């Protein structure tokens, strides 16, 4: 028994577990950050003000998702200035979904809030999220009433994206809701058990179930810096969302195949009848071409859909870790590792 290891002071694992529970901060805040140097100081100032106002114990987990600007330096500065700050530095850019997962894996709070670094999600909404949590909700998500400072096309595509995916997926994914939300301890523990590579977090949040509720807010424009999304990435995100949570495209492919085959059968019957009845001079090149091209197109599209799913299975079977951590500076207020 070494006195250096505080765990060894407890004789039974139940005691140890009880002591750990006592040490949990009330609130963990996870901030995924990719090239956010311009906004971090302001974000931290506003987050700290909110936490101070709440008067709860808290840890702030900033996840550096392979930033190429001064983000990491600023985070280390915040870490040495504020004992509540933890800095999780990933080994490269893994994307926001994975950065959030990494943050969740390291969060220990009774409640955990995920918030964007760019102040588009107002930290001042956190007390309202916590009020709902104290009423017994496990997931309190923030639904946008408006989105400032985003292009009409982005708003429109976002709007339809949430509706299309809602229509296709068997689980209900809340509309116009980003990742800004509060999760109870058991919700975080449940999420930590979902280790799939293709992570559509909005779907995973919905998948876990439990008691969920919404609060509404107006989404501000970015306080500084630029969005990390472009239409290419958004398209990939949409495909990810659909294929991770719905097999509707596979079904659609089979139905299109079935309908085409039936049409072809009827058409063939008609041609046989016509040829027997009237004979057939050499003709029919256009109809032949149309049929061949149409069938070829349908087949390629169906194979493409299959390929999307197969590619995802290929990635899952590799069983790689979701991310690699380069360094983890835990909050200076406690040195104990209590990951889930
Ligand atoms: N982000 C990240 N990794 C990425 C891209 C984005 O951690 O590869 C973070 C980013 O720093 C921000 C949040 O995800 O905190 C949302 O990104 P952004 O504001 O660019 O998205 P938008 O609000 O335009 O949808
Ligand atoms: Mg943003």
Tab-separated table of C-alpha atoms and ligand atoms in Angstrom:
chain	number	residue	atom	x	y	z
A	1	UNK	CA	0.000	0.000	0.000
A	2	UNK	CA	1.519	3.251	-1.077
A	3	UNK	CA	0.472	6.489	0.551
A	4	UNK	CA	1.084	8.272	-2.688
A	5	UNK	CA	-1.938	6.568	-4.153
A	6	UNK	CA	-5.000	8.000	-2.439
A	7	UNK	CA	-7.114	5.108	-3.723
A	8	UNK	CA	-5.238	2.689	-1.498
A	9	UNK	CA	-6.632	4.436	1.581
A	10	UNK	CA	-9.994	2.883	0.882
A	11	UNK	CA	-10.346	-0.764	1.768
A	12	UNK	CA	-13.303	-1.807	-0.353
A	13	UNK	CA	-14.154	-0.938	-3.910
A	14	UNK	CA	-17.565	0.285	-2.705
A	15	UNK	CA	-15.833	2.808	-0.445
A	16	UNK	CA	-13.641	3.851	-3.284
A	17	UNK	CA	-16.615	4.319	-5.564
A	18	UNK	CA	-18.429	6.357	-2.895
A	19	UNK	CA	-15.418	8.599	-2.448
A	20	UNK	CA	-15.209	9.136	-6.191
A	21	UNK	CA	-18.826	10.117	-6.410
A	22	UNK	CA	-18.251	12.725	-3.710
A	23	UNK	CA	-15.439	14.196	-5.717
A	24	UNK	CA	-17.409	14.709	-8.863
A	25	UNK	CA	-17.794	18.345	-9.786
A	26	UNK	CA	-21.412	19.328	-10.224
A	27	UNK	CA	-20.855	20.578	-13.734
A	28	UNK	CA	-18.496	19.632	-16.565
A	29	UNK	CA	-18.368	21.877	-19.594
A	30	UNK	CA	-16.938	20.495	-22.826
A	31	UNK	CA	-15.699	22.863	-25.497
A	32	UNK	CA	-14.421	21.366	-28.777
A	33	UNK	CA	-12.026	23.870	-30.318
A	34	UNK	CA	-10.455	23.871	-33.752
A	35	UNK	CA	-8.563	27.051	-34.650
A	36	UNK	CA	-10.527	29.172	-32.206
A	37	UNK	CA	-7.713	31.393	-30.876
A	38	UNK	CA	-9.684	34.561	-31.477
A	39	UNK	CA	-12.658	33.632	-29.348
A	40	UNK	CA	-11.303	31.560	-26.467
A	41	UNK	CA	-10.531	34.375	-24.024
A	42	UNK	CA	-13.950	35.896	-24.439
A	43	UNK	CA	-15.583	32.459	-24.199
A	44	UNK	CA	-13.708	31.637	-21.012
A	45	UNK	CA	-14.619	34.980	-19.482
A	46	UNK	CA	-18.305	34.419	-20.168
A	47	UNK	CA	-18.267	30.763	-19.080
A	48	UNK	CA	-16.485	31.657	-15.830
A	49	UNK	CA	-19.014	34.393	-15.113
A	50	UNK	CA	-21.860	31.912	-15.588
A	51	UNK	CA	-20.240	29.259	-13.372
A	52	UNK	CA	-19.436	31.827	-10.665
A	53	UNK	CA	-23.039	32.982	-10.794
A	54	UNK	CA	-24.251	29.413	-10.347
A	55	UNK	CA	-21.898	28.849	-7.422
A	56	UNK	CA	-21.332	25.182	-8.279
A	57	UNK	CA	-18.148	23.141	-8.500
A	58	UNK	CA	-17.162	22.818	-12.116
A	59	UNK	CA	-14.536	21.627	-14.553
A	60	UNK	CA	-14.046	23.104	-18.011
A	61	UNK	CA	-12.695	20.617	-20.518
A	62	UNK	CA	-11.302	22.314	-23.589
A	63	UNK	CA	-10.617	19.823	-26.362
A	64	UNK	CA	-7.988	20.999	-28.816
A	65	UNK	CA	-8.901	19.222	-32.047
A	66	UNK	CA	-5.559	19.527	-33.829
A	67	UNK	CA	-5.690	23.317	-34.186
A	68	UNK	CA	-3.076	24.963	-36.347
A	69	UNK	CA	-3.242	28.398	-34.730
A	70	UNK	CA	-2.464	29.589	-31.193
A	71	UNK	CA	-5.437	27.732	-29.671
A	72	UNK	CA	-3.295	25.305	-27.650
A	73	UNK	CA	-1.082	28.064	-26.182
A	74	UNK	CA	-4.134	29.999	-25.105
A	75	UNK	CA	-5.633	26.873	-23.540
A	76	UNK	CA	-2.454	26.211	-21.557
A	77	UNK	CA	-2.518	29.803	-20.369
A	78	UNK	CA	-6.140	29.378	-19.227
A	79	UNK	CA	-5.151	26.100	-17.545
A	80	UNK	CA	-2.458	27.746	-15.459
A	81	UNK	CA	-4.654	30.723	-14.604
A	82	UNK	CA	-7.817	28.814	-13.678
A	83	UNK	CA	-7.680	25.584	-11.632
A	84	UNK	CA	-10.987	24.428	-13.122
A	85	UNK	CA	-9.597	24.182	-16.639
A	86	UNK	CA	-8.595	20.866	-18.222
A	87	UNK	CA	-6.932	20.739	-21.626
A	88	UNK	CA	-7.396	17.642	-23.741
A	89	UNK	CA	-5.063	17.851	-26.690
A	90	UNK	CA	-5.853	15.383	-29.475
A	91	UNK	CA	-3.044	14.110	-31.672
A	92	UNK	CA	-4.578	15.625	-34.854
A	93	UNK	CA	-7.813	17.056	-36.188
A	94	UNK	CA	-10.465	14.365	-35.761
A	95	UNK	CA	-13.547	16.500	-36.390
A	96	UNK	CA	-16.084	17.919	-33.998
A	97	UNK	CA	-18.032	14.698	-33.377
A	98	UNK	CA	-14.935	12.871	-32.175
A	99	UNK	CA	-13.678	15.913	-30.230
A	100	UNK	CA	-16.969	15.951	-28.337
A	101	UNK	CA	-16.700	12.208	-27.693
A	102	UNK	CA	-13.198	12.667	-26.304
A	103	UNK	CA	-14.518	15.416	-24.026
A	104	UNK	CA	-17.384	13.216	-22.838
A	105	UNK	CA	-14.966	10.368	-22.081
A	106	UNK	CA	-13.040	12.690	-19.780
A	107	UNK	CA	-15.957	14.482	-18.152
A	108	UNK	CA	-16.759	13.636	-14.555
A	109	UNK	CA	-19.498	16.076	-13.656
A	110	UNK	CA	-22.935	15.213	-12.325
A	111	UNK	CA	-24.111	17.154	-15.333
A	112	UNK	CA	-22.200	17.827	-18.541
A	113	UNK	CA	-22.757	20.675	-20.963
A	114	UNK	CA	-21.406	20.659	-24.527
A	115	UNK	CA	-20.959	24.077	-26.044
A	116	UNK	CA	-19.347	25.486	-29.214
A	117	UNK	CA	-16.260	27.640	-28.783
A	118	UNK	CA	-17.428	30.435	-31.065
A	119	UNK	CA	-20.108	31.812	-28.700
A	120	UNK	CA	-22.889	30.959	-31.124
A	121	UNK	CA	-24.348	29.039	-28.212
A	122	UNK	CA	-24.853	31.525	-25.382
A	123	UNK	CA	-23.203	30.346	-22.114
A	124	UNK	CA	-25.847	32.383	-20.282
A	125	UNK	CA	-28.366	29.667	-21.165
A	126	UNK	CA	-26.542	27.121	-18.965
A	127	UNK	CA	-28.428	28.035	-15.744
A	128	UNK	CA	-31.705	27.351	-17.534
A	129	UNK	CA	-30.378	23.979	-18.744
A	130	UNK	CA	-29.369	23.186	-15.156
A	131	UNK	CA	-32.780	24.116	-13.825
A	132	UNK	CA	-34.369	21.589	-16.175
A	133	UNK	CA	-31.795	19.004	-15.152
A	134	UNK	CA	-32.634	19.547	-11.484
A	135	UNK	CA	-36.252	18.860	-12.414
A	136	UNK	CA	-35.159	15.350	-13.376
A	137	UNK	CA	-34.383	15.540	-17.101
A	138	UNK	CA	-31.413	13.596	-18.459
A	139	UNK	CA	-30.934	15.433	-21.731
A	140	UNK	CA	-31.783	19.108	-22.017
A	141	UNK	CA	-31.153	20.295	-25.558
A	142	UNK	CA	-31.195	23.839	-26.806
A	143	UNK	CA	-33.378	24.371	-29.855
A	144	UNK	CA	-32.680	27.366	-32.102
A	145	UNK	CA	-35.495	29.777	-32.769
A	146	UNK	CA	-33.312	31.742	-35.204
A	147	UNK	CA	-29.824	31.620	-36.681
A	148	UNK	CA	-28.071	34.940	-37.105
A	149	UNK	CA	-25.172	35.575	-39.450
A	150	UNK	CA	-25.566	32.449	-41.556
A	151	UNK	CA	-26.313	32.380	-45.257
A	152	UNK	CA	-29.842	31.741	-46.516
A	153	UNK	CA	-28.594	28.585	-48.256
A	154	UNK	CA	-27.057	27.229	-45.036
A	155	UNK	CA	-30.225	27.943	-43.085
A	156	UNK	CA	-32.349	26.314	-45.774
A	157	UNK	CA	-30.128	23.253	-46.105
A	158	UNK	CA	-29.972	22.873	-42.310
A	159	UNK	CA	-33.739	23.140	-42.095
A	160	UNK	CA	-34.339	20.468	-44.711
A	161	UNK	CA	-31.555	18.273	-43.401
A	162	UNK	CA	-33.271	17.978	-40.019
A	163	UNK	CA	-36.567	17.217	-41.673
A	164	UNK	CA	-35.237	14.610	-44.124
A	165	UNK	CA	-33.302	12.794	-41.447
A	166	UNK	CA	-36.289	13.000	-39.110
A	167	UNK	CA	-38.457	11.354	-41.755
A	168	UNK	CA	-35.964	8.565	-42.483
A	169	UNK	CA	-34.753	7.588	-39.064
A	170	UNK	CA	-36.762	5.355	-36.739
A	171	UNK	CA	-35.611	7.329	-33.701
A	172	UNK	CA	-36.758	10.885	-33.238
A	173	UNK	CA	-33.995	13.451	-33.729
A	174	UNK	CA	-35.037	16.908	-32.511
A	175	UNK	CA	-35.256	19.508	-35.280
A	176	UNK	CA	-33.195	22.714	-35.389
A	177	UNK	CA	-31.080	21.521	-32.509
A	178	UNK	CA	-27.299	21.570	-32.520
A	179	UNK	CA	-24.953	19.901	-30.093
A	180	UNK	CA	-25.450	22.546	-27.396
A	181	UNK	CA	-27.068	20.607	-24.585
A	182	UNK	CA	-26.832	19.331	-21.038
A	183	UNK	CA	-26.480	15.632	-20.250
A	184	UNK	CA	-26.974	13.925	-16.906
A	185	UNK	CA	-24.340	11.560	-15.564
A	186	UNK	CA	-26.206	8.467	-16.676
A	187	UNK	CA	-26.732	9.960	-20.143
A	188	UNK	CA	-22.978	10.587	-20.450
A	189	UNK	CA	-22.210	7.080	-19.187
A	190	UNK	CA	-24.601	5.674	-21.778
A	191	UNK	CA	-22.975	7.714	-24.569
A	192	UNK	CA	-19.540	6.554	-23.480
A	193	UNK	CA	-20.649	3.011	-24.223
A	194	UNK	CA	-21.427	3.780	-27.862
A	195	UNK	CA	-18.095	3.372	-29.602
A	196	UNK	CA	-18.981	3.401	-33.291
A	197	UNK	CA	-16.540	5.045	-35.674
A	198	UNK	CA	-19.157	6.889	-37.677
A	199	UNK	CA	-20.547	9.181	-35.085
A	200	UNK	CA	-23.542	11.272	-35.812
A	201	UNK	CA	-23.794	12.724	-32.340
A	202	UNK	CA	-27.228	14.278	-32.733
A	203	UNK	CA	-28.535	10.797	-33.490
A	204	UNK	CA	-26.606	9.203	-30.626
A	205	UNK	CA	-27.965	11.774	-28.170
A	206	UNK	CA	-31.465	10.825	-29.272
A	207	UNK	CA	-30.734	7.098	-29.337
A	208	UNK	CA	-29.924	6.863	-25.637
A	209	UNK	CA	-33.458	7.920	-24.753
A	210	UNK	CA	-34.173	8.736	-21.065
A	211	UNK	CA	-36.096	11.876	-20.218
A	212	UNK	CA	-35.345	14.581	-22.742
A	213	UNK	CA	-36.600	18.132	-22.998
A	214	UNK	CA	-35.867	21.320	-24.933
A	215	UNK	CA	-35.224	24.937	-24.108
A	216	UNK	CA	-35.252	27.508	-26.899
A	217	UNK	CA	-32.805	30.281	-27.742
A	218	UNK	CA	-31.732	32.637	-30.495
A	219	UNK	CA	-28.485	31.559	-32.118
A	220	UNK	CA	-26.014	34.411	-32.405
A	221	UNK	CA	-23.557	34.989	-35.165
A	222	UNK	CA	-19.987	33.778	-34.624
A	223	UNK	CA	-18.181	36.157	-32.276
A	224	UNK	CA	-14.949	35.940	-34.343
A	225	UNK	CA	-13.110	33.592	-36.678
A	226	UNK	CA	-14.712	31.582	-39.474
A	227	UNK	CA	-16.930	28.538	-39.641
A	228	UNK	CA	-15.103	25.243	-40.089
A	229	UNK	CA	-17.837	23.883	-42.319
A	230	UNK	CA	-18.114	24.051	-46.061
A	231	UNK	CA	-20.737	22.493	-48.290
A	232	UNK	CA	-18.513	19.547	-49.096
A	233	UNK	CA	-18.181	18.758	-45.370
A	234	UNK	CA	-21.870	19.382	-44.762
A	235	UNK	CA	-22.774	16.945	-47.532
A	236	UNK	CA	-20.535	14.317	-45.930
A	237	UNK	CA	-22.160	15.064	-42.584
A	238	UNK	CA	-25.633	14.624	-44.056
A	239	UNK	CA	-24.703	11.262	-45.631
A	240	UNK	CA	-23.171	10.199	-42.310
A	241	UNK	CA	-26.323	11.169	-40.467
A	242	UNK	CA	-28.574	9.276	-42.821
A	243	UNK	CA	-26.495	6.105	-43.169
A	244	UNK	CA	-25.705	5.895	-39.454
A	245	UNK	CA	-29.300	6.080	-38.378
A	246	UNK	CA	-31.376	4.715	-41.188
A	247	UNK	CA	-31.403	1.858	-43.648
A	248	UNK	CA	-34.069	3.637	-45.719
A	249	UNK	CA	-31.722	4.164	-48.724
A	250	UNK	CA	-31.127	0.403	-48.889
A	251	UNK	CA	-34.849	-0.223	-48.851
A	252	UNK	CA	-35.400	2.492	-51.437
A	253	UNK	CA	-32.801	0.849	-53.688
A	254	UNK	CA	-34.614	-2.495	-53.500
A	255	UNK	CA	-37.990	-0.904	-54.203
A	256	UNK	CA	-36.666	1.046	-57.192
A	257	UNK	CA	-35.132	-2.209	-58.446
A	258	UNK	CA	-38.417	-4.053	-57.983
A	259	UNK	CA	-40.491	-1.391	-59.712
A	260	UNK	CA	-38.022	-1.226	-62.609
A	261	UNK	CA	-38.057	-4.998	-62.990
A	262	UNK	CA	-41.850	-5.053	-63.007
A	263	UNK	CA	-42.041	-2.282	-65.599
A	264	UNK	CA	-39.468	-4.106	-67.719
A	265	UNK	CA	-41.502	-7.306	-67.468
A	266	UNK	CA	-44.703	-5.555	-68.622
A	267	UNK	CA	-42.813	-3.863	-71.426
A	268	UNK	CA	-41.291	-7.192	-72.493
A	269	UNK	CA	-44.726	-8.836	-72.553
A	270	UNK	CA	-45.999	-6.027	-74.755
A	271	UNK	CA	-43.038	-6.395	-77.141
A	272	UNK	CA	-43.485	-10.170	-77.381
A	273	UNK	CA	-47.172	-9.762	-78.055
A	274	UNK	CA	-46.518	-7.008	-80.643
A	275	UNK	CA	-43.824	-9.032	-82.439
A	276	UNK	CA	-45.963	-12.166	-82.604
A	277	UNK	CA	-48.963	-10.225	-83.823
A	278	UNK	CA	-47.427	-7.786	-86.295
A	279	UNK	CA	-43.864	-9.023	-86.839
A	280	UNK	CA	-40.954	-6.705	-86.202
A	281	UNK	CA	-38.942	-4.859	-88.844
A	282	UNK	CA	-35.508	-3.739	-87.544
A	283	UNK	CA	-36.402	-0.857	-85.305
A	284	UNK	CA	-36.482	-0.012	-81.635
A	285	UNK	CA	-32.980	1.380	-81.228
A	286	UNK	CA	-34.141	4.408	-79.168
A	287	UNK	CA	-36.267	2.330	-76.806
A	288	UNK	CA	-33.404	-0.139	-76.441
A	289	UNK	CA	-30.954	2.612	-75.540
A	290	UNK	CA	-33.356	4.159	-73.058
A	291	UNK	CA	-33.947	0.828	-71.358
A	292	UNK	CA	-30.240	-0.022	-71.196
A	293	UNK	CA	-29.219	3.396	-69.852
A	294	UNK	CA	-32.053	3.512	-67.367
A	295	UNK	CA	-31.293	0.071	-65.993
A	296	UNK	CA	-27.575	0.797	-65.912
A	297	UNK	CA	-28.216	4.006	-63.953
A	298	UNK	CA	-30.501	2.340	-61.463
A	299	UNK	CA	-28.027	-0.464	-60.918
A	300	UNK	CA	-25.086	1.857	-60.395
A	301	UNK	CA	-27.050	3.998	-57.960
A	302	UNK	CA	-28.099	0.924	-55.989
A	303	UNK	CA	-24.527	-0.361	-55.907
A	304	UNK	CA	-23.405	3.088	-54.732
A	305	UNK	CA	-25.850	2.948	-51.845
A	306	UNK	CA	-24.604	-0.522	-50.947
A	307	UNK	CA	-21.052	0.794	-51.137
A	308	UNK	CA	-21.787	3.574	-48.631
A	309	UNK	CA	-22.941	1.024	-46.087
A	310	UNK	CA	-20.216	-1.468	-46.908
A	311	UNK	CA	-17.539	1.218	-46.518
A	312	UNK	CA	-18.881	2.024	-43.088
A	313	UNK	CA	-18.830	-1.623	-42.092
A	314	UNK	CA	-15.241	-1.821	-43.296
A	315	UNK	CA	-14.318	1.106	-41.067
A	316	UNK	CA	-16.086	-0.396	-38.061
A	317	UNK	CA	-14.410	-3.784	-38.451
A	318	UNK	CA	-10.978	-2.216	-38.163
A	319	UNK	CA	-11.766	-1.537	-34.511
A	320	UNK	CA	-9.438	1.438	-34.253
A	321	UNK	CA	-9.605	3.746	-31.263
A	322	UNK	CA	-11.810	6.748	-31.986
A	323	UNK	CA	-9.050	9.239	-31.249
A	324	UNK	CA	-5.593	9.531	-29.779
A	325	UNK	CA	-4.764	11.897	-26.968
A	326	UNK	CA	-1.442	13.666	-27.211
A	327	UNK	CA	-1.555	15.326	-23.795
A	328	UNK	CA	-4.163	15.687	-21.104
A	329	UNK	CA	-3.825	18.409	-18.490
A	330	UNK	CA	-6.473	17.701	-15.906
A	331	UNK	CA	-7.961	20.489	-13.785
A	332	UNK	CA	-5.415	21.614	-11.234
A	333	UNK	CA	-8.120	21.583	-8.558
A	334	UNK	CA	-7.924	17.791	-8.480
A	335	UNK	CA	-5.335	15.402	-9.697
A	336	UNK	CA	-7.400	12.224	-9.693
A	337	UNK	CA	-8.353	10.420	-12.847
A	338	UNK	CA	-11.985	9.382	-12.759
A	339	UNK	CA	-12.743	8.707	-16.385
A	340	UNK	CA	-15.715	6.607	-17.345
B	1	LIG	N1	-14.800	22.063	-34.378
B	1	LIG	C1	-13.925	21.051	-33.985
B	1	LIG	N2	-13.307	20.292	-34.959
B	1	LIG	C2	-13.525	20.496	-36.297
B	1	LIG	C3	-14.437	21.513	-36.669
B	1	LIG	C4	-15.057	22.268	-35.689
B	1	LIG	O1	-13.706	20.829	-32.790
B	1	LIG	O2	-12.927	19.787	-37.111
B	1	LIG	C5	-15.457	22.881	-33.330
B	1	LIG	C6	-15.280	24.384	-33.508
B	1	LIG	O3	-14.076	24.825	-32.916
B	1	LIG	C7	-16.504	24.932	-32.799
B	1	LIG	C8	-17.559	23.876	-33.069
B	1	LIG	O4	-16.853	22.686	-33.426
B	1	LIG	O5	-16.313	25.022	-31.398
B	1	LIG	C9	-18.517	24.283	-34.166
B	1	LIG	O6	-17.796	24.616	-35.340
B	1	LIG	P1	-18.250	25.798	-36.311
B	1	LIG	O7	-18.590	27.017	-35.525
B	1	LIG	O8	-17.183	25.949	-37.329
B	1	LIG	O9	-19.566	25.188	-36.969
B	1	LIG	P2	-20.940	25.946	-37.291
B	1	LIG	O10	-21.332	26.691	-36.039
B	1	LIG	O11	-20.629	26.860	-38.412
B	1	LIG	O12	-21.901	24.842	-37.623
B	2	LIG	MG1	-20.256	28.039	-35.135
